[in-house]
mmCIF file of C-alpha atoms in Angstrom:
data_model
loop_
_atom_site.group_PDB
_atom_site.id
_atom_site.type_symbol
_atom_site.label_atom_id
_atom_site.label_comp_id
_atom_site.label_asym_id
_atom_site.label_seq_id
_atom_site.Cartn_x
_atom_site.Cartn_y
_atom_site.Cartn_z
ATOM 1 C CA MET A 1 1.025 4.667 15.238
ATOM 2 C CA ASP A 2 3.000 5.848 12.275
ATOM 3 C CA ILE A 3 0.547 7.422 9.915
ATOM 4 C CA ILE A 4 2.930 8.198 7.085
ATOM 5 C CA ARG A 5 4.175 4.942 5.511
ATOM 6 C CA LYS A 6 7.410 4.767 3.530
ATOM 7 C CA THR A 7 6.809 3.903 -0.154
ATOM 8 C CA SER A 8 9.171 2.093 -2.472
ATOM 9 C CA SER A 9 11.280 3.982 -4.975
ATOM 10 C CA THR A 10 9.179 5.303 -7.856
ATOM 11 C CA THR A 11 11.948 4.346 -10.292
ATOM 12 C CA GLU A 12 11.033 0.712 -9.694
ATOM 13 C CA ALA A 13 7.982 -0.777 -11.284
ATOM 14 C CA ALA A 14 5.803 -2.678 -8.846
ATOM 15 C CA LEU A 15 5.906 -6.450 -9.296
ATOM 16 C CA LEU A 16 2.800 -8.182 -10.425
ATOM 17 C CA LYS A 17 0.550 -9.469 -7.704
ATOM 18 C CA PRO A 18 0.762 -13.289 -7.385
ATOM 19 C CA HIS A 19 -2.775 -13.934 -8.618
ATOM 20 C CA VAL A 20 -2.315 -11.690 -11.640
ATOM 21 C CA PHE A 21 1.035 -13.377 -12.429
ATOM 22 C CA ARG A 22 -0.497 -16.837 -12.261
ATOM 23 C CA GLY A 23 -3.357 -15.650 -14.506
ATOM 24 C CA LEU A 24 -0.853 -14.539 -17.103
ATOM 25 C CA LEU A 25 0.948 -17.921 -16.833
ATOM 26 C CA LEU A 26 -2.312 -19.694 -17.589
ATOM 27 C CA PHE A 27 -2.893 -17.304 -20.475
ATOM 28 C CA ALA A 28 0.562 -18.012 -21.827
ATOM 29 C CA MET A 29 0.033 -21.769 -21.663
ATOM 30 C CA SER A 30 -3.276 -21.388 -23.494
ATOM 31 C CA ALA A 31 -1.747 -19.159 -26.123
ATOM 32 C CA PHE A 32 1.181 -21.533 -26.819
ATOM 33 C CA ALA A 33 -1.219 -24.546 -26.880
ATOM 34 C CA ALA A 34 -3.487 -22.684 -29.371
ATOM 35 C CA ILE A 35 -0.615 -21.803 -31.698
ATOM 36 C CA TRP A 36 0.763 -25.307 -31.468
ATOM 37 C CA SER A 37 -2.620 -26.751 -32.386
ATOM 38 C CA ILE A 38 -3.097 -24.350 -35.268
ATOM 39 C CA ASP A 39 0.372 -25.005 -36.713
ATOM 40 C CA TYR A 40 -0.036 -28.781 -36.243
ATOM 41 C CA THR A 41 -3.445 -29.051 -37.918
ATOM 42 C CA SER A 42 -2.365 -26.731 -40.750
ATOM 43 C CA GLY A 43 0.665 -28.884 -41.401
ATOM 44 C CA ILE A 44 3.072 -25.952 -41.221
ATOM 45 C CA ILE A 45 4.592 -26.657 -37.823
ATOM 46 C CA ALA A 46 8.394 -26.427 -37.947
ATOM 47 C CA LEU A 47 10.713 -28.877 -36.282
ATOM 48 C CA PHE A 48 12.016 -26.186 -33.948
ATOM 49 C CA ASP A 49 8.496 -25.205 -32.799
ATOM 50 C CA ALA A 50 7.368 -28.851 -32.477
ATOM 51 C CA ALA A 51 10.064 -29.238 -29.777
ATOM 52 C CA SER A 52 9.824 -25.698 -28.294
ATOM 53 C CA TYR A 53 6.062 -25.486 -27.687
ATOM 54 C CA PRO A 54 5.792 -28.366 -25.197
ATOM 55 C CA ILE A 55 9.005 -27.253 -23.433
ATOM 56 C CA CYS A 56 7.652 -23.703 -22.966
ATOM 57 C CA ILE A 57 4.258 -24.946 -21.719
ATOM 58 C CA ALA A 58 5.984 -27.318 -19.243
ATOM 59 C CA GLY A 59 8.139 -24.402 -18.056
ATOM 60 C CA PHE A 60 5.073 -22.191 -17.492
ATOM 61 C CA ALA A 61 3.295 -24.995 -15.659
ATOM 62 C CA THR A 62 6.301 -25.550 -13.407
ATOM 63 C CA ILE A 63 6.531 -21.886 -12.556
ATOM 64 C CA TYR A 64 2.806 -21.854 -11.874
ATOM 65 C CA LEU A 65 3.147 -24.663 -9.380
ATOM 66 C CA LEU A 66 6.159 -23.007 -7.721
ATOM 67 C CA SER A 67 4.144 -19.767 -7.400
ATOM 68 C CA ARG A 68 1.352 -21.688 -5.742
ATOM 69 C CA THR A 69 3.650 -23.420 -3.285
ATOM 70 C CA LYS A 70 5.722 -20.288 -2.642
ATOM 71 C CA LYS A 71 8.952 -22.271 -2.776
ATOM 72 C CA ALA A 72 10.710 -19.620 -4.848
ATOM 73 C CA SER A 73 10.777 -15.815 -4.740
ATOM 74 C CA GLU A 74 8.443 -13.846 -6.965
ATOM 75 C CA GLN A 75 11.287 -11.985 -8.621
ATOM 76 C CA SER A 76 13.092 -15.238 -9.583
ATOM 77 C CA LEU A 77 9.833 -16.667 -11.025
ATOM 78 C CA HIS A 78 9.246 -13.516 -12.999
ATOM 79 C CA LEU A 79 12.760 -13.474 -14.359
ATOM 80 C CA THR A 80 12.516 -17.171 -15.286
ATOM 81 C CA THR A 81 9.243 -16.661 -17.092
ATOM 82 C CA TYR A 82 10.740 -13.765 -19.031
ATOM 83 C CA LEU A 83 13.798 -15.842 -20.030
ATOM 84 C CA ILE A 84 11.558 -18.628 -21.315
ATOM 85 C CA VAL A 85 9.417 -16.291 -23.462
ATOM 86 C CA ALA A 86 12.333 -14.122 -24.709
ATOM 87 C CA GLY A 87 14.495 -17.167 -25.257
ATOM 88 C CA TYR A 88 11.868 -18.899 -27.353
ATOM 89 C CA LEU A 89 10.886 -15.833 -29.401
ATOM 90 C CA THR A 90 14.426 -14.775 -30.160
ATOM 91 C CA SER A 91 15.799 -18.245 -30.947
ATOM 92 C CA SER A 92 12.707 -19.140 -32.944
ATOM 93 C CA SER A 93 13.016 -16.021 -35.105
ATOM 94 C CA ILE A 94 16.754 -16.588 -35.651
ATOM 95 C CA TRP A 95 16.137 -20.215 -36.572
ATOM 96 C CA HIS A 96 13.379 -19.316 -39.062
ATOM 97 C CA HIS A 97 15.618 -16.635 -40.667
ATOM 98 C CA MET A 98 18.054 -19.369 -41.779
ATOM 99 C CA ALA A 99 17.351 -19.978 -45.472
ATOM 100 C CA GLU A 100 16.438 -23.633 -45.147
ATOM 101 C CA ASN A 101 14.021 -22.974 -42.299
ATOM 102 C CA GLY A 102 12.291 -19.820 -43.505
ATOM 103 C CA LEU A 103 9.163 -21.371 -45.019
ATOM 104 C CA PHE A 104 5.932 -20.263 -43.251
ATOM 105 C CA SER A 105 7.805 -18.257 -40.669
ATOM 106 C CA ASN A 106 5.708 -15.993 -38.485
ATOM 107 C CA SER A 107 8.070 -15.737 -35.516
ATOM 108 C CA ALA A 108 9.476 -12.274 -36.180
ATOM 109 C CA GLN A 109 6.125 -10.537 -35.576
ATOM 110 C CA TRP A 110 6.213 -11.709 -31.989
ATOM 111 C CA LEU A 111 9.701 -10.291 -31.112
ATOM 112 C CA GLY A 112 8.293 -6.962 -29.816
ATOM 113 C CA LEU A 113 6.824 -8.910 -26.860
ATOM 114 C CA ASN A 114 10.321 -9.344 -25.473
ATOM 115 C CA TYR A 115 10.369 -5.682 -24.451
ATOM 116 C CA VAL A 116 6.751 -5.505 -23.316
ATOM 117 C CA ILE A 117 7.125 -8.574 -21.051
ATOM 118 C CA ALA A 118 10.402 -7.284 -19.636
ATOM 119 C CA TYR A 119 8.683 -4.107 -18.291
ATOM 120 C CA LEU A 120 5.601 -6.110 -17.286
ATOM 121 C CA PHE A 121 7.387 -8.779 -15.214
ATOM 122 C CA LEU A 122 10.553 -7.068 -13.955
ATOM 123 C CA GLU A 123 11.572 -3.993 -12.076
ATOM 124 C CA VAL A 124 12.419 -1.071 -14.281
ATOM 125 C CA ARG A 125 16.187 -1.274 -13.767
ATOM 126 C CA LYS A 126 16.273 -5.016 -14.441
ATOM 127 C CA ALA A 127 13.988 -4.536 -17.420
ATOM 128 C CA VAL A 128 16.381 -1.967 -18.908
ATOM 129 C CA ILE A 129 19.303 -4.449 -18.605
ATOM 130 C CA VAL A 130 17.439 -7.382 -20.176
ATOM 131 C CA THR A 131 15.976 -5.152 -22.864
ATOM 132 C CA ILE A 132 19.444 -4.118 -23.969
ATOM 133 C CA ALA A 133 20.731 -7.603 -23.835
ATOM 134 C CA SER A 134 17.723 -8.940 -25.791
ATOM 135 C CA PHE A 135 18.150 -6.207 -28.403
ATOM 136 C CA ILE A 136 21.831 -6.999 -28.927
ATOM 137 C CA VAL A 137 21.268 -10.756 -29.004
ATOM 138 C CA THR A 138 18.394 -10.327 -31.568
ATOM 139 C CA LEU A 139 20.575 -8.223 -33.936
ATOM 140 C CA ILE A 140 23.714 -10.437 -33.700
ATOM 141 C CA GLY A 141 21.677 -13.678 -33.915
ATOM 142 C CA HIS A 142 19.778 -12.587 -36.987
ATOM 143 C CA TYR A 143 22.917 -11.312 -38.626
ATOM 144 C CA LEU A 144 24.700 -14.668 -38.125
ATOM 145 C CA ALA A 145 21.654 -16.564 -39.381
ATOM 146 C CA LEU A 146 21.308 -14.532 -42.546
ATOM 147 C CA ILE A 147 24.918 -14.010 -43.505
ATOM 148 C CA GLN A 148 25.380 -17.748 -44.034
ATOM 149 C CA HIS A 149 23.073 -17.705 -47.098
ATOM 150 C CA TYR A 150 22.626 -14.110 -48.213
ATOM 151 C CA PRO A 151 24.917 -11.297 -49.430
ATOM 152 C CA LEU A 152 26.259 -8.827 -46.937
ATOM 153 C CA ASP A 153 24.124 -5.965 -48.247
ATOM 154 C CA ASP A 154 20.916 -7.987 -48.018
ATOM 155 C CA THR A 155 21.894 -9.212 -44.518
ATOM 156 C CA VAL A 156 22.695 -5.758 -43.202
ATOM 157 C CA GLY A 157 19.505 -4.382 -44.731
ATOM 158 C CA VAL A 158 17.304 -6.946 -42.917
ATOM 159 C CA VAL A 159 19.197 -6.498 -39.653
ATOM 160 C CA LEU A 160 18.965 -2.711 -39.839
ATOM 161 C CA ASN A 161 15.213 -2.968 -40.441
ATOM 162 C CA ILE A 162 14.873 -5.223 -37.405
ATOM 163 C CA GLY A 163 17.078 -2.815 -35.380
ATOM 164 C CA ILE A 164 15.053 0.227 -36.327
ATOM 165 C CA ALA A 165 11.722 -1.464 -35.682
ATOM 166 C CA HIS A 166 12.833 -2.728 -32.289
ATOM 167 C CA THR A 167 14.298 0.687 -31.409
ATOM 168 C CA VAL A 168 10.820 2.178 -32.064
ATOM 169 C CA TYR A 169 9.302 -0.483 -29.775
ATOM 170 C CA ILE A 170 11.798 0.279 -27.015
ATOM 171 C CA VAL A 171 11.483 4.061 -27.300
ATOM 172 C CA LEU A 172 7.633 3.986 -27.280
ATOM 173 C CA LEU A 173 7.563 1.488 -24.445
ATOM 174 C CA TRP A 174 10.126 3.510 -22.414
ATOM 175 C CA THR A 175 8.059 6.657 -22.972
ATOM 176 C CA VAL A 176 5.022 4.930 -21.551
ATOM 177 C CA VAL A 177 6.990 3.682 -18.580
ATOM 178 C CA GLN A 178 8.379 7.138 -17.880
ATOM 179 C CA MET A 179 4.914 8.591 -18.067
ATOM 180 C CA ARG A 180 3.690 6.067 -15.532
ATOM 181 C CA VAL A 181 6.658 6.685 -13.273
ATOM 182 C CA GLU A 182 6.028 10.438 -13.341
ATOM 183 C CA HIS A 183 2.351 9.817 -12.641
ATOM 184 C CA THR A 184 3.277 7.607 -9.692
ATOM 185 C CA LYS A 185 5.684 10.257 -8.358
ATOM 186 C CA THR A 186 3.052 12.903 -8.598
ATOM 187 C CA HIS A 187 0.459 10.692 -6.882
ATOM 188 C CA GLU A 188 2.825 9.891 -4.079
ATOM 189 C CA ARG A 189 3.752 13.522 -3.601
ATOM 190 C CA LEU A 190 0.075 14.473 -3.394
ATOM 191 C CA SER A 191 -0.623 11.591 -1.047
ATOM 192 C CA THR A 192 2.295 12.637 1.188
ATOM 193 C CA LEU A 193 1.212 16.259 1.232
ATOM 194 C CA GLU A 194 -2.372 15.109 2.082
ATOM 195 C CA GLN A 195 -1.071 12.917 4.895
ATOM 196 C CA HIS A 196 1.116 15.705 6.257
ATOM 197 C CA ALA A 197 -1.918 18.007 6.213
ATOM 198 C CA MET A 198 -3.669 15.605 8.553
ATOM 199 C CA ILE A 199 -0.757 15.062 10.982
ATOM 200 C CA ASP A 200 0.155 17.211 13.978
ATOM 201 C CA GLN A 201 3.849 17.859 13.481
ATOM 202 C CA LEU A 202 4.718 18.076 17.208
ATOM 203 C CA THR A 203 3.078 14.853 18.335
ATOM 204 C CA ASN A 204 2.921 12.870 15.052
ATOM 205 C CA VAL A 205 -0.693 11.961 15.593
ATOM 206 C CA LEU A 206 -3.737 13.126 13.644
ATOM 207 C CA ASN A 207 -4.540 16.786 13.887
ATOM 208 C CA ARG A 208 -7.985 18.283 14.059
ATOM 209 C CA ARG A 209 -8.569 17.875 10.311
ATOM 210 C CA GLY A 210 -7.410 14.276 10.396
ATOM 211 C CA ILE A 211 -9.643 13.498 13.365
ATOM 212 C CA GLU A 212 -12.657 15.051 11.642
ATOM 213 C CA ASP A 213 -12.006 12.834 8.620
ATOM 214 C CA VAL A 214 -11.920 9.758 10.931
ATOM 215 C CA PHE A 215 -15.158 10.932 12.619
ATOM 216 C CA LYS A 216 -16.864 11.138 9.223
ATOM 217 C CA HIS A 217 -15.981 7.509 8.350
ATOM 218 C CA ALA A 218 -16.882 6.266 11.863
ATOM 219 C CA GLU A 219 -20.288 7.936 11.651
ATOM 220 C CA GLU A 220 -20.930 6.435 8.172
ATOM 221 C CA ASN A 221 -20.057 2.926 9.479
ATOM 222 C CA TRP A 222 -22.339 3.438 12.437
ATOM 223 C CA ILE A 223 -25.287 4.516 10.231
ATOM 224 C CA ASN A 224 -24.781 1.972 7.473
ATOM 225 C CA HIS A 225 -23.375 -1.004 9.330
ATOM 226 C CA LYS A 226 -24.133 -0.348 12.990
ATOM 227 C CA GLN A 227 -20.415 -0.460 13.843
ATOM 228 C CA PRO A 228 -20.224 1.236 17.228
ATOM 229 C CA TYR A 229 -17.636 3.800 18.172
ATOM 230 C CA ALA A 230 -16.772 5.888 21.183
ATOM 231 C CA ILE A 231 -15.016 9.263 21.600
ATOM 232 C CA LEU A 232 -12.573 9.650 24.420
ATOM 233 C CA LEU A 233 -11.860 13.360 24.887
ATOM 234 C CA ILE A 234 -8.716 13.829 27.004
ATOM 235 C CA ASP A 235 -7.262 16.851 28.653
ATOM 236 C CA ILE A 236 -3.926 17.101 30.459
ATOM 237 C CA ASP A 237 -4.638 18.568 33.895
ATOM 238 C CA HIS A 238 -3.042 21.892 34.834
ATOM 239 C CA PHE A 239 -1.000 21.966 31.640
ATOM 240 C CA LYS A 240 -0.777 25.736 31.698
ATOM 241 C CA GLN A 241 1.178 25.436 34.938
ATOM 242 C CA VAL A 242 3.648 23.132 33.213
ATOM 243 C CA ASN A 243 4.367 25.755 30.554
ATOM 244 C CA ASP A 244 4.522 28.550 33.098
ATOM 245 C CA GLN A 245 6.814 26.741 35.436
ATOM 246 C CA TYR A 246 9.068 24.745 33.105
ATOM 247 C CA GLY A 247 8.764 26.516 29.775
ATOM 248 C CA HIS A 248 7.146 25.680 26.517
ATOM 249 C CA LEU A 249 9.952 23.321 25.384
ATOM 250 C CA VAL A 250 9.217 21.041 28.365
ATOM 251 C CA GLY A 251 5.542 21.451 27.657
ATOM 252 C CA ASP A 252 6.068 20.294 24.047
ATOM 253 C CA LYS A 253 7.982 17.293 25.263
ATOM 254 C CA VAL A 254 5.086 16.414 27.614
ATOM 255 C CA LEU A 255 2.679 16.588 24.709
ATOM 256 C CA ALA A 256 4.905 14.415 22.443
ATOM 257 C CA ASP A 257 5.475 11.837 25.186
ATOM 258 C CA PHE A 258 1.759 11.733 25.982
ATOM 259 C CA ALA A 259 0.870 11.163 22.320
ATOM 260 C CA ALA A 260 3.430 8.340 22.140
ATOM 261 C CA LEU A 261 1.863 6.794 25.269
ATOM 262 C CA LEU A 262 -1.613 6.986 23.740
ATOM 263 C CA ASN A 263 -0.344 5.237 20.641
ATOM 264 C CA LYS A 264 1.236 2.539 22.730
ATOM 265 C CA LEU A 265 -1.980 1.868 24.736
ATOM 266 C CA THR A 266 -4.334 1.757 21.785
ATOM 267 C CA VAL A 267 -4.734 -0.828 19.018
ATOM 268 C CA ALA A 268 -4.287 -0.127 15.333
ATOM 269 C CA SER A 269 -7.961 0.028 14.667
ATOM 270 C CA ASN A 270 -8.345 3.018 17.013
ATOM 271 C CA SER A 271 -7.406 6.565 15.945
ATOM 272 C CA VAL A 272 -5.370 8.922 18.106
ATOM 273 C CA GLY A 273 -5.397 12.668 17.479
ATOM 274 C CA ARG A 274 -4.599 16.065 18.972
ATOM 275 C CA TRP A 275 -7.729 18.138 19.048
ATOM 276 C CA GLY A 276 -5.951 21.304 20.072
ATOM 277 C CA GLY A 277 -3.582 22.576 22.784
ATOM 278 C CA GLU A 278 -3.385 19.887 25.450
ATOM 279 C CA GLU A 279 -6.644 18.173 24.349
ATOM 280 C CA PHE A 280 -6.416 14.776 22.663
ATOM 281 C CA ILE A 281 -8.904 12.321 21.235
ATOM 282 C CA ILE A 282 -9.065 8.573 20.962
ATOM 283 C CA LEU A 283 -11.761 7.235 18.660
ATOM 284 C CA VAL A 284 -12.490 3.607 19.595
ATOM 285 C CA LYS A 285 -14.227 1.365 17.055
ATOM 286 C CA SER A 286 -16.191 -1.806 17.444
ATOM 287 C CA ARG A 287 -15.932 -2.084 21.228
ATOM 288 C CA SER A 288 -18.579 -2.211 23.902
ATOM 289 C CA ASN A 289 -19.206 0.767 26.190
ATOM 290 C CA GLU A 290 -17.596 -1.131 29.055
ATOM 291 C CA GLU A 291 -14.453 -1.848 27.020
ATOM 292 C CA CYS A 292 -14.166 1.759 25.960
ATOM 293 C CA PHE A 293 -14.462 2.986 29.587
ATOM 294 C CA SER A 294 -11.892 0.437 30.666
ATOM 295 C CA LEU A 295 -9.453 1.730 28.018
ATOM 296 C CA ALA A 296 -10.019 5.263 29.232
ATOM 297 C CA GLU A 297 -9.395 4.298 32.828
ATOM 298 C CA LYS A 298 -6.203 2.352 31.771
ATOM 299 C CA VAL A 299 -4.961 5.476 30.029
ATOM 300 C CA ARG A 300 -5.653 7.604 33.104
ATOM 301 C CA GLN A 301 -3.910 5.206 35.453
ATOM 302 C CA THR A 302 -0.922 4.779 33.185
ATOM 303 C CA VAL A 303 -0.403 8.510 32.922
ATOM 304 C CA GLU A 304 -0.647 8.788 36.689
ATOM 305 C CA ARG A 305 2.247 6.343 37.080
ATOM 306 C CA SER A 306 4.363 7.657 34.144
ATOM 307 C CA THR A 307 6.965 10.354 33.582
ATOM 308 C CA LEU A 308 6.136 12.610 30.678
ATOM 309 C CA GLY A 309 8.641 15.156 29.467
ATOM 310 C CA GLY A 310 10.731 14.356 32.555
ATOM 311 C CA LEU A 311 7.868 15.325 34.837
ATOM 312 C CA LYS A 312 6.078 13.031 37.287
ATOM 313 C CA GLU A 313 2.693 13.202 38.945
ATOM 314 C CA LEU A 314 0.898 14.527 35.877
ATOM 315 C CA SER A 315 -2.734 13.508 35.494
ATOM 316 C CA ILE A 316 -5.447 13.666 32.860
ATOM 317 C CA SER A 317 -9.200 13.969 32.785
ATOM 318 C CA ILE A 318 -11.314 12.032 30.237
ATOM 319 C CA GLY A 319 -14.887 12.416 29.006
ATOM 320 C CA VAL A 320 -16.409 9.485 27.103
ATOM 321 C CA GLY A 321 -19.273 9.711 24.618
ATOM 322 C CA TYR A 322 -20.798 6.585 22.988
ATOM 323 C CA ALA A 323 -22.414 6.626 19.526
ATOM 324 C CA ASN A 324 -25.024 4.052 20.580
ATOM 325 C CA GLU A 325 -26.254 6.459 23.314
ATOM 326 C CA GLU A 326 -26.676 9.498 21.049
ATOM 327 C CA LYS A 327 -28.415 10.469 17.876
ATOM 328 C CA SER A 328 -25.480 11.832 15.875
ATOM 329 C CA LEU A 329 -21.778 12.374 15.796
ATOM 330 C CA PHE A 330 -22.275 15.944 16.947
ATOM 331 C CA GLU A 331 -24.200 14.814 20.063
ATOM 332 C CA THR A 332 -21.682 12.022 20.778
ATOM 333 C CA PHE A 333 -18.843 14.518 20.782
ATOM 334 C CA GLN A 334 -20.898 17.043 22.711
ATOM 335 C CA GLN A 335 -21.475 14.486 25.408
ATOM 336 C CA ALA A 336 -17.780 13.574 25.582
ATOM 337 C CA ASP A 337 -17.027 17.285 25.932
ATOM 338 C CA SER A 338 -19.552 17.834 28.687
ATOM 339 C CA TYR A 339 -18.313 14.811 30.609
ATOM 340 C CA LEU A 340 -14.719 16.055 30.264
ATOM 341 C CA TYR A 341 -15.902 19.391 31.742
ATOM 342 C CA ALA A 342 -17.551 17.481 34.559
ATOM 343 C CA ALA A 343 -14.379 15.557 35.262
ATOM 344 C CA LYS A 344 -12.326 18.733 35.512
ATOM 345 C CA LYS A 345 -14.891 20.520 37.536
ATOM 346 C CA THR A 346 -15.146 17.740 40.088
ATOM 347 C CA GLY A 347 -11.466 17.414 40.880
ATOM 348 C CA ARG A 348 -9.754 16.227 37.668
ATOM 349 C CA ASN A 349 -7.763 12.944 37.259
ATOM 350 C CA LYS A 350 -10.888 10.913 36.528
ATOM 351 C CA VAL A 351 -12.942 9.344 33.756
ATOM 352 C CA ILE A 352 -16.571 10.225 33.354
ATOM 353 C CA ASP A 353 -19.253 8.946 31.032
ATOM 354 C CA ARG A 354 -23.066 8.767 31.302
ATOM 355 C CA ASN A 355 -22.965 5.810 33.661
ATOM 356 C CA GLN A 356 -20.742 7.748 36.059
ATOM 357 C CA ILE A 357 -23.186 10.649 35.998
ATOM 358 C CA ILE A 358 -26.140 8.425 36.687
ATOM 359 C CA LYS A 359 -24.282 6.633 39.449
ATOM 360 C CA LYS A 360 -23.346 9.963 41.044
ATOM 361 C CA ARG A 361 -26.954 11.130 40.910
ATOM 362 C CA GLN A 362 -28.196 7.927 42.507
ATOM 363 C CA GLU A 363 -25.597 8.293 45.311
ATOM 364 C CA SER A 364 -26.678 11.901 45.893
ATOM 365 C CA ALA A 365 -30.355 10.887 45.983
ATOM 366 C CA THR A 366 -29.572 8.098 48.452
ATOM 367 C CA GLU A 367 -27.703 10.558 50.763
ATOM 368 C CA VAL A 368 -30.708 12.845 50.727
#
C-alpha cells in the first residue's frame, strides 16, 4: 500500500473537471445567445456577428455533446473551445476596426478574455504559447485593418494602446497564475512532509503517529455511524534472536518483507502500520468479527509458509480486539494487547481473541 502518491508537476495547471467544463459551455452558449438577442432586438447587429453567433453556439453545443459521450480527450475539447472563443473575439474586433464596419462596435472590450480563458482551459505551458500567439495575431490583425483607412501615426497609436492594455492583462494574469503555482507547491511540500511524518521509513507503512490518526477516524466512524473496526496487534516471534544471530541488517530486511506481506494480504480499506520494534498493526474496517479473525489466521499461516529476509520458519503471534465488544478505542487496543500477550505466553504462532479465551476456559472447565 503506497501511502505517498505522486503528484503532477506544479508548473502545470490542473484541467477543469468535466462537469465544471460542461457548465462553462452552457454558460458560454447562454451568453452568446443573450448578446445575439440584444444586438438583434436593438437593430445594431453586424453582418459578421449575425453569422458568427450561431456558429459559435453550434460549436459549443457540439463540444458539450462530445464531452458527454467521451469520444474526444478533455485536452482537445478544451483547446477547441479556446480556439472558438479566441478566434471569434479576435476576428470580430479586427473586423469592427475596419472603417466601414466600425459603427456600434463593442468587440474590443472582450479581447482580454482570450488570455483569461487560455489559463482557465489549458495547461500553463500551452496557455503561454497560445497567449503569445493570440497577442501577436491581435496586434498584426488590428494594424492591417486600420492601416487601410487611417494614417500610419493614428494606426500605430491605436495598435500601441491595444498592445499596452493587453500586456497589462497578461502580466497581471501571469502574476496570479504564478502566485497560485507557488501556493500549490507550498501545499504539496507541506502535504509530503506531513505524509512522511506518518510513514515508517524502513517498512514504508504507517508509523505510530500515522496509526494513531487512523485510530481516531475509525473510532469517530464507530461512534457516529456504527462502522465496526478491529485491531490486529501482531508480533514477530523471537525477533531478538534474529538480530542476535544474523545481525540487524537481516532483521531490517525481515521487517520490510513482513510489512510488504501485510500490505499484500490486506485490502485498500484496511490500514497497516508498525507500532514499534517488531510489532505491527492491521486496522480492519467494516468487517464482521469472524472475517477479522479469518484475516488474522490467514496472515499467520502465510508467514509460517513464507521466507522473510531470506529466513524460513518464522512465525507471528496476533491478538485481536473488536470495537463492538469494547466501550472505547483504548479498551479495544488494550484487549488486543492482552490477547497478544496471551498468544505469546501460551506458545506463540497463534491468533487469540475473546472467543478463543472463552473456548479455552470452557475446555478447561470440561476437563475438570
